[in-house]
mmCIF file of C-alpha atoms in Angstrom:
data_model
loop_
_atom_site.group_PDB
_atom_site.id
_atom_site.type_symbol
_atom_site.label_atom_id
_atom_site.label_comp_id
_atom_site.label_asym_id
_atom_site.label_seq_id
_atom_site.Cartn_x
_atom_site.Cartn_y
_atom_site.Cartn_z
ATOM 1 C CA MET P 1 0.000 0.000 0.000
ATOM 2 C CA THR P 2 1.315 3.445 -0.913
ATOM 3 C CA GLN P 3 2.282 5.586 2.066
ATOM 4 C CA HIS P 4 1.522 9.342 1.917
ATOM 5 C CA PRO P 5 3.323 11.921 4.061
ATOM 6 C CA THR P 6 1.226 13.211 6.928
ATOM 7 C CA GLN P 7 1.898 16.768 5.682
ATOM 8 C CA SER P 8 0.118 16.161 2.359
ATOM 9 C CA PRO P 9 -2.990 18.345 2.096
ATOM 10 C CA GLN P 10 -6.432 16.768 1.981
ATOM 11 C CA PHE P 11 -8.880 18.135 -0.570
ATOM 12 C CA PHE P 12 -12.657 18.301 -0.193
ATOM 13 C CA LEU P 13 -15.561 19.091 -2.539
ATOM 14 C CA THR P 14 -18.499 21.311 -1.634
ATOM 15 C CA ALA P 15 -22.111 20.520 -2.485
ATOM 16 C CA PRO P 16 -23.640 22.437 -5.432
ATOM 17 C CA SER P 17 -25.016 25.907 -4.635
ATOM 18 C CA PRO P 18 -26.397 28.752 -6.798
ATOM 19 C CA CYS P 19 -23.654 30.635 -8.624
ATOM 20 C CA PRO P 20 -23.324 34.262 -7.429
ATOM 21 C CA TYR P 21 -22.108 35.415 -10.847
ATOM 22 C CA LEU P 22 -24.078 33.580 -13.538
ATOM 23 C CA GLU P 23 -27.831 33.173 -13.270
ATOM 24 C CA GLY P 24 -29.065 29.605 -13.592
ATOM 25 C CA GLN P 25 -25.664 28.057 -12.918
ATOM 26 C CA PHE P 26 -24.549 26.092 -9.869
ATOM 27 C CA GLU P 27 -21.073 26.204 -8.395
ATOM 28 C CA ARG P 28 -18.951 23.637 -6.608
ATOM 29 C CA LYS P 29 -15.534 24.221 -5.077
ATOM 30 C CA VAL P 30 -12.608 22.009 -4.202
ATOM 31 C CA PHE P 31 -10.806 23.216 -1.090
ATOM 32 C CA THR P 32 -8.102 22.436 1.433
ATOM 33 C CA HIS P 33 -6.815 23.944 4.666
ATOM 34 C CA LEU P 34 -3.738 26.169 4.791
ATOM 35 C CA VAL P 35 -2.218 25.467 8.198
ATOM 36 C CA GLY P 36 1.147 24.707 9.721
ATOM 37 C CA ASP P 37 4.670 25.862 8.927
ATOM 38 C CA LYS P 38 4.335 24.922 5.235
ATOM 39 C CA ALA P 39 1.204 27.034 4.700
ATOM 40 C CA SER P 40 2.992 29.820 2.801
ATOM 41 C CA ASP P 41 4.716 27.409 0.419
ATOM 42 C CA MET P 42 1.433 25.592 -0.138
ATOM 43 C CA ASN P 43 -0.396 28.882 -0.733
ATOM 44 C CA ASP P 44 2.177 29.863 -3.356
ATOM 45 C CA LEU P 45 1.845 26.516 -5.119
ATOM 46 C CA LEU P 46 -1.952 26.453 -5.032
ATOM 47 C CA THR P 47 -2.325 30.087 -6.122
ATOM 48 C CA GLN P 48 -0.101 29.363 -9.113
ATOM 49 C CA GLY P 49 -2.481 26.470 -9.811
ATOM 50 C CA GLY P 50 -5.594 28.643 -9.814
ATOM 51 C CA PHE P 51 -6.651 28.542 -6.161
ATOM 52 C CA ARG P 52 -7.741 31.516 -4.045
ATOM 53 C CA ARG P 53 -7.368 31.999 -0.307
ATOM 54 C CA SER P 54 -10.149 32.829 2.171
ATOM 55 C CA GLN P 55 -8.934 32.808 5.776
ATOM 56 C CA ASN P 56 -7.142 29.459 6.206
ATOM 57 C CA ILE P 57 -8.921 27.855 3.235
ATOM 58 C CA ALA P 58 -7.591 27.584 -0.331
ATOM 59 C CA TYR P 59 -10.337 26.917 -2.885
ATOM 60 C CA ARG P 60 -10.877 26.611 -6.624
ATOM 61 C CA PRO P 61 -14.055 26.277 -8.720
ATOM 62 C CA ALA P 62 -14.876 22.678 -9.648
ATOM 63 C CA CYS P 63 -18.185 23.167 -11.423
ATOM 64 C CA GLU P 64 -19.545 20.208 -13.381
ATOM 65 C CA SER P 65 -20.890 21.991 -16.460
ATOM 66 C CA CYS P 66 -19.223 25.415 -16.509
ATOM 67 C CA ARG P 67 -15.671 26.706 -16.982
ATOM 68 C CA ALA P 68 -16.436 30.439 -16.926
ATOM 69 C CA CYS P 69 -14.098 31.200 -13.991
ATOM 70 C CA VAL P 70 -10.575 31.929 -15.225
ATOM 71 C CA SER P 71 -7.614 32.726 -12.955
ATOM 72 C CA VAL P 72 -5.980 36.032 -13.896
ATOM 73 C CA ARG P 73 -2.594 37.503 -13.026
ATOM 74 C CA ILE P 74 -1.101 40.779 -14.262
ATOM 75 C CA LEU P 75 2.426 40.805 -15.675
ATOM 76 C CA ALA P 76 3.489 43.638 -13.392
ATOM 77 C CA GLN P 77 6.955 44.309 -14.803
ATOM 78 C CA GLU P 78 5.567 44.839 -18.314
ATOM 79 C CA PHE P 79 2.469 46.805 -17.348
ATOM 80 C CA GLU P 80 2.011 50.388 -18.536
ATOM 81 C CA PRO P 81 -1.097 52.324 -17.444
ATOM 82 C CA SER P 82 -3.553 53.605 -20.019
ATOM 83 C CA ARG P 83 -4.376 57.309 -20.297
ATOM 84 C CA ASN P 84 -7.499 56.800 -18.200
ATOM 85 C CA MET P 85 -5.517 54.898 -15.551
ATOM 86 C CA ARG P 86 -3.001 57.732 -15.366
ATOM 87 C CA ARG P 87 -5.910 60.088 -14.693
ATOM 88 C CA VAL P 88 -7.031 57.805 -11.855
ATOM 89 C CA GLU P 89 -3.519 57.921 -10.391
ATOM 90 C CA GLN P 90 -3.449 61.717 -10.634
ATOM 91 C CA HIS P 91 -6.910 62.009 -9.062
ATOM 92 C CA ASN P 92 -5.665 59.972 -6.083
ATOM 93 C CA ALA P 93 -2.254 61.581 -5.769
ATOM 94 C CA ASP P 94 -3.329 62.904 -2.357
ATOM 95 C CA LEU P 95 -3.589 59.330 -1.000
ATOM 96 C CA ILE P 96 -0.829 57.275 0.555
ATOM 97 C CA GLY P 97 -0.934 53.527 1.192
ATOM 98 C CA THR P 98 0.698 52.066 4.293
ATOM 99 C CA MET P 99 1.407 48.324 4.432
ATOM 100 C CA HIS P 100 1.480 46.551 7.778
ATOM 101 C CA ASP P 101 0.753 43.179 9.343
ATOM 102 C CA ALA P 102 -2.797 41.852 9.026
ATOM 103 C CA GLU P 103 -4.480 43.315 12.095
ATOM 104 C CA PRO P 104 -8.137 44.402 12.124
ATOM 105 C CA SER P 105 -9.400 47.678 13.579
ATOM 106 C CA THR P 106 -12.772 49.244 14.324
ATOM 107 C CA GLU P 107 -11.999 51.935 11.737
ATOM 108 C CA GLN P 108 -11.483 49.262 9.085
ATOM 109 C CA TYR P 109 -14.717 47.509 10.024
ATOM 110 C CA SER P 110 -16.731 50.746 9.855
ATOM 111 C CA LEU P 111 -15.485 51.320 6.304
ATOM 112 C CA PHE P 112 -16.019 47.665 5.409
ATOM 113 C CA ARG P 113 -19.592 47.816 6.742
ATOM 114 C CA ALA P 114 -20.362 50.972 4.749
ATOM 115 C CA TYR P 115 -18.943 49.351 1.605
ATOM 116 C CA LEU P 116 -21.016 46.178 2.001
ATOM 117 C CA ASP P 117 -24.216 48.099 2.768
ATOM 118 C CA ALA P 118 -23.784 50.247 -0.345
ATOM 119 C CA ARG P 119 -22.375 47.701 -2.819
ATOM 120 C CA HIS P 120 -23.214 44.159 -1.655
ATOM 121 C CA ARG P 121 -26.292 44.359 0.528
ATOM 122 C CA LYS P 122 -27.585 41.008 -0.763
ATOM 123 C CA GLY P 123 -24.202 39.302 -1.036
ATOM 124 C CA GLY P 124 -22.857 36.399 0.971
ATOM 125 C CA MET P 125 -20.835 38.728 3.218
ATOM 126 C CA SER P 126 -23.676 41.141 3.991
ATOM 127 C CA ASP P 127 -24.280 39.889 7.541
ATOM 128 C CA MET P 128 -20.631 39.817 8.650
ATOM 129 C CA THR P 129 -20.115 41.037 12.214
ATOM 130 C CA VAL P 130 -17.023 42.743 13.590
ATOM 131 C CA LEU P 131 -15.848 39.330 14.833
ATOM 132 C CA ASP P 132 -16.362 37.826 11.367
ATOM 133 C CA TYR P 133 -14.301 40.656 9.909
ATOM 134 C CA ALA P 134 -11.532 40.096 12.447
ATOM 135 C CA MET P 135 -11.417 36.426 11.471
ATOM 136 C CA MET P 136 -11.237 37.338 7.769
ATOM 137 C CA VAL P 137 -8.151 39.438 8.467
ATOM 138 C CA GLU P 138 -6.407 37.461 11.201
ATOM 139 C CA ASP P 139 -7.165 33.833 10.351
ATOM 140 C CA THR P 140 -4.156 33.323 8.120
ATOM 141 C CA HIS P 141 -1.059 31.135 8.273
ATOM 142 C CA VAL P 142 0.617 32.863 5.324
ATOM 143 C CA ASP P 143 2.361 36.220 4.835
ATOM 144 C CA THR P 144 -0.708 38.451 4.769
ATOM 145 C CA LYS P 145 -0.636 42.245 4.848
ATOM 146 C CA ILE P 146 -3.146 45.060 5.248
ATOM 147 C CA ILE P 147 -2.658 48.167 3.115
ATOM 148 C CA GLU P 148 -4.517 51.207 4.430
ATOM 149 C CA TYR P 149 -5.056 54.167 2.119
ATOM 150 C CA ARG P 150 -5.447 57.607 3.652
ATOM 151 C CA ARG P 151 -5.146 61.233 2.563
ATOM 152 C CA ARG P 152 -1.683 62.638 2.942
ATOM 153 C CA GLY P 153 -1.097 64.569 6.164
ATOM 154 C CA PRO P 154 1.163 67.521 6.942
ATOM 155 C CA ASP P 155 3.892 65.219 8.298
ATOM 156 C CA THR P 156 3.577 62.528 5.621
ATOM 157 C CA PHE P 157 7.086 63.047 4.320
ATOM 158 C CA ILE P 158 8.466 62.712 7.864
ATOM 159 C CA THR P 159 6.510 59.681 9.077
ATOM 160 C CA GLY P 160 5.785 58.046 5.736
ATOM 161 C CA LYS P 161 2.159 57.523 6.781
ATOM 162 C CA GLY P 162 -1.061 59.144 5.661
ATOM 163 C CA GLN P 163 -2.792 61.008 8.487
ATOM 164 C CA GLY P 164 -6.320 61.514 7.155
ATOM 165 C CA ALA P 165 -9.430 59.367 7.398
ATOM 166 C CA LEU P 166 -9.308 55.812 6.067
ATOM 167 C CA VAL P 167 -10.704 55.708 2.511
ATOM 168 C CA ALA P 168 -9.681 52.257 1.210
ATOM 169 C CA VAL P 169 -8.208 48.959 2.419
ATOM 170 C CA ALA P 170 -6.615 45.964 0.700
ATOM 171 C CA LEU P 171 -6.019 42.547 2.279
ATOM 172 C CA THR P 172 -3.067 41.132 0.357
ATOM 173 C CA ASP P 173 -0.909 38.003 0.430
ATOM 174 C CA LYS P 174 2.782 38.454 -0.291
ATOM 175 C CA MET P 175 4.025 35.411 -2.220
ATOM 176 C CA ALA P 176 7.306 34.326 -3.758
ATOM 177 C CA ASP P 177 6.183 35.330 -7.262
ATOM 178 C CA GLY P 178 3.801 38.197 -6.648
ATOM 179 C CA LEU P 179 1.078 39.905 -4.656
ATOM 180 C CA SER P 180 -2.346 38.287 -4.401
ATOM 181 C CA MET P 181 -5.253 40.678 -3.780
ATOM 182 C CA VAL P 182 -7.445 38.661 -1.417
ATOM 183 C CA TYR P 183 -10.080 41.336 -0.756
ATOM 184 C CA SER P 184 -10.373 45.097 -1.056
ATOM 185 C CA TYR P 185 -12.987 47.700 -0.194
ATOM 186 C CA PHE P 186 -13.329 51.475 -0.145
ATOM 187 C CA ASP P 187 -15.501 54.442 0.796
ATOM 188 C CA PRO P 188 -18.650 54.017 -1.354
ATOM 189 C CA GLU P 189 -19.202 57.783 -1.373
ATOM 190 C CA MET P 190 -15.965 58.311 -3.329
ATOM 191 C CA ASP P 191 -17.070 56.733 -6.613
ATOM 192 C CA GLU P 192 -15.471 59.526 -8.618
ATOM 193 C CA ARG P 193 -12.025 58.433 -7.444
ATOM 194 C CA SER P 194 -12.215 54.896 -8.964
ATOM 195 C CA LEU P 195 -10.556 53.545 -5.831
ATOM 196 C CA GLY P 196 -10.839 49.918 -6.933
ATOM 197 C CA THR P 197 -8.767 50.687 -10.021
ATOM 198 C CA PHE P 198 -6.368 52.804 -7.978
ATOM 199 C CA MET P 199 -5.647 49.976 -5.530
ATOM 200 C CA ILE P 200 -4.833 47.578 -8.380
ATOM 201 C CA LEU P 201 -2.498 50.156 -9.921
ATOM 202 C CA ASP P 202 -0.851 50.640 -6.529
ATOM 203 C CA HIS P 203 -0.331 46.873 -6.164
ATOM 204 C CA ILE P 204 1.259 46.733 -9.625
ATOM 205 C CA GLN P 205 3.692 49.467 -8.625
ATOM 206 C CA ARG P 206 4.457 47.704 -5.332
ATOM 207 C CA ALA P 207 5.147 44.453 -7.199
ATOM 208 C CA LYS P 208 7.486 46.306 -9.555
ATOM 209 C CA THR P 209 9.349 47.854 -6.623
ATOM 210 C CA MET P 210 9.644 44.478 -4.873
ATOM 211 C CA GLY P 211 10.881 42.811 -8.058
ATOM 212 C CA LEU P 212 7.849 40.484 -8.145
ATOM 213 C CA PRO P 213 6.494 39.426 -11.562
ATOM 214 C CA HIS P 214 2.774 39.074 -10.844
ATOM 215 C CA VAL P 215 -0.309 40.616 -9.277
ATOM 216 C CA TYR P 216 -3.007 37.979 -8.836
ATOM 217 C CA LEU P 217 -6.564 39.290 -9.284
ATOM 218 C CA GLY P 218 -8.503 36.094 -8.619
ATOM 219 C CA TYR P 219 -11.106 35.003 -11.140
ATOM 220 C CA TRP P 220 -12.450 36.642 -14.238
ATOM 221 C CA VAL P 221 -15.914 35.225 -14.872
ATOM 222 C CA ASN P 222 -16.731 35.131 -18.581
ATOM 223 C CA GLY P 223 -20.276 36.464 -18.900
ATOM 224 C CA SER P 224 -20.302 38.461 -15.655
ATOM 225 C CA ARG P 225 -20.242 42.215 -16.336
ATOM 226 C CA LYS P 226 -19.014 43.093 -12.852
ATOM 227 C CA MET P 227 -15.830 41.112 -13.516
ATOM 228 C CA ASN P 228 -14.968 42.814 -16.816
ATOM 229 C CA TYR P 229 -12.767 45.443 -15.126
ATOM 230 C CA LYS P 230 -10.038 42.828 -14.654
ATOM 231 C CA MET P 231 -9.503 42.622 -18.422
ATOM 232 C CA ARG P 232 -8.282 46.228 -18.552
ATOM 233 C CA PHE P 233 -4.967 45.472 -16.824
ATOM 234 C CA THR P 234 -2.819 44.054 -19.610
ATOM 235 C CA PRO P 235 -0.560 42.332 -20.335
ATOM 236 C CA GLN P 236 -1.846 39.524 -18.166
ATOM 237 C CA GLU P 237 -1.950 35.748 -18.091
ATOM 238 C CA HIS P 238 -4.925 33.398 -17.899
ATOM 239 C CA LEU P 239 -4.708 29.890 -16.497
ATOM 240 C CA GLY P 240 -6.011 27.321 -18.955
ATOM 241 C CA PRO P 241 -5.600 23.619 -19.739
ATOM 242 C CA LYS P 242 -2.085 24.272 -21.089
ATOM 243 C CA GLY P 243 -1.017 26.378 -18.128
ATOM 244 C CA TRP P 244 -0.644 30.155 -17.883
ATOM 245 C CA GLU P 245 -1.083 31.811 -21.283
ATOM 246 C CA ARG P 246 -0.527 35.431 -22.216
ATOM 247 C CA PHE P 247 -3.508 37.688 -22.868
ATOM 248 C CA GLY P 248 -3.221 41.189 -24.307
ATOM 249 C CA GLY P 249 -0.296 43.567 -24.454
#
């Protein structure tokens, strides 16, 4: 009988449930737990294989009749912003992002709550409490960071930190080959700033500075309009049957 190392991950399959992106479809996911001293290495390997992380779970779609979900990663070192993206950067030039260890705060949760109530009132996260939010941030065995975006303050160039109110937050995994944007949210009353786009552009610049080749955006869902924004950040790669293949640029 073949012996398997006790450290080998065990994978599980969820029951079918209604797809949140495509009407009439049902989704299933294969998942495993990311725990122990090898969690970061396993997260790197699984992310490169099309998995996403949520707390200490790594998951990937395993739908029986649909292949609309496609893993997307930006080729950060080759990326050049479009004219519209440069305008977004200029519009948010008064913001500064500070990266620190993944620790929740009441200020973060207040912004998170406002974002959910305005953008995702009927979504699966709509009833998350402050304790649920803390678990989302803290329940990680990998190298996870929080990036807080604030308006620049009078002492910004001394302290290196923004001093104004919190306007956007990104929960991000730092991996061997890139940055993976796990979840991000922003002040819903600042639509004119395009803060979602700005945070992606900021992550691309951070990856460039760190010498990392990729920014992982999760899944593009073919047929879901709210996922189309991910296609604007080219060149990028899509994970298909033959592996990662270049798209655009």
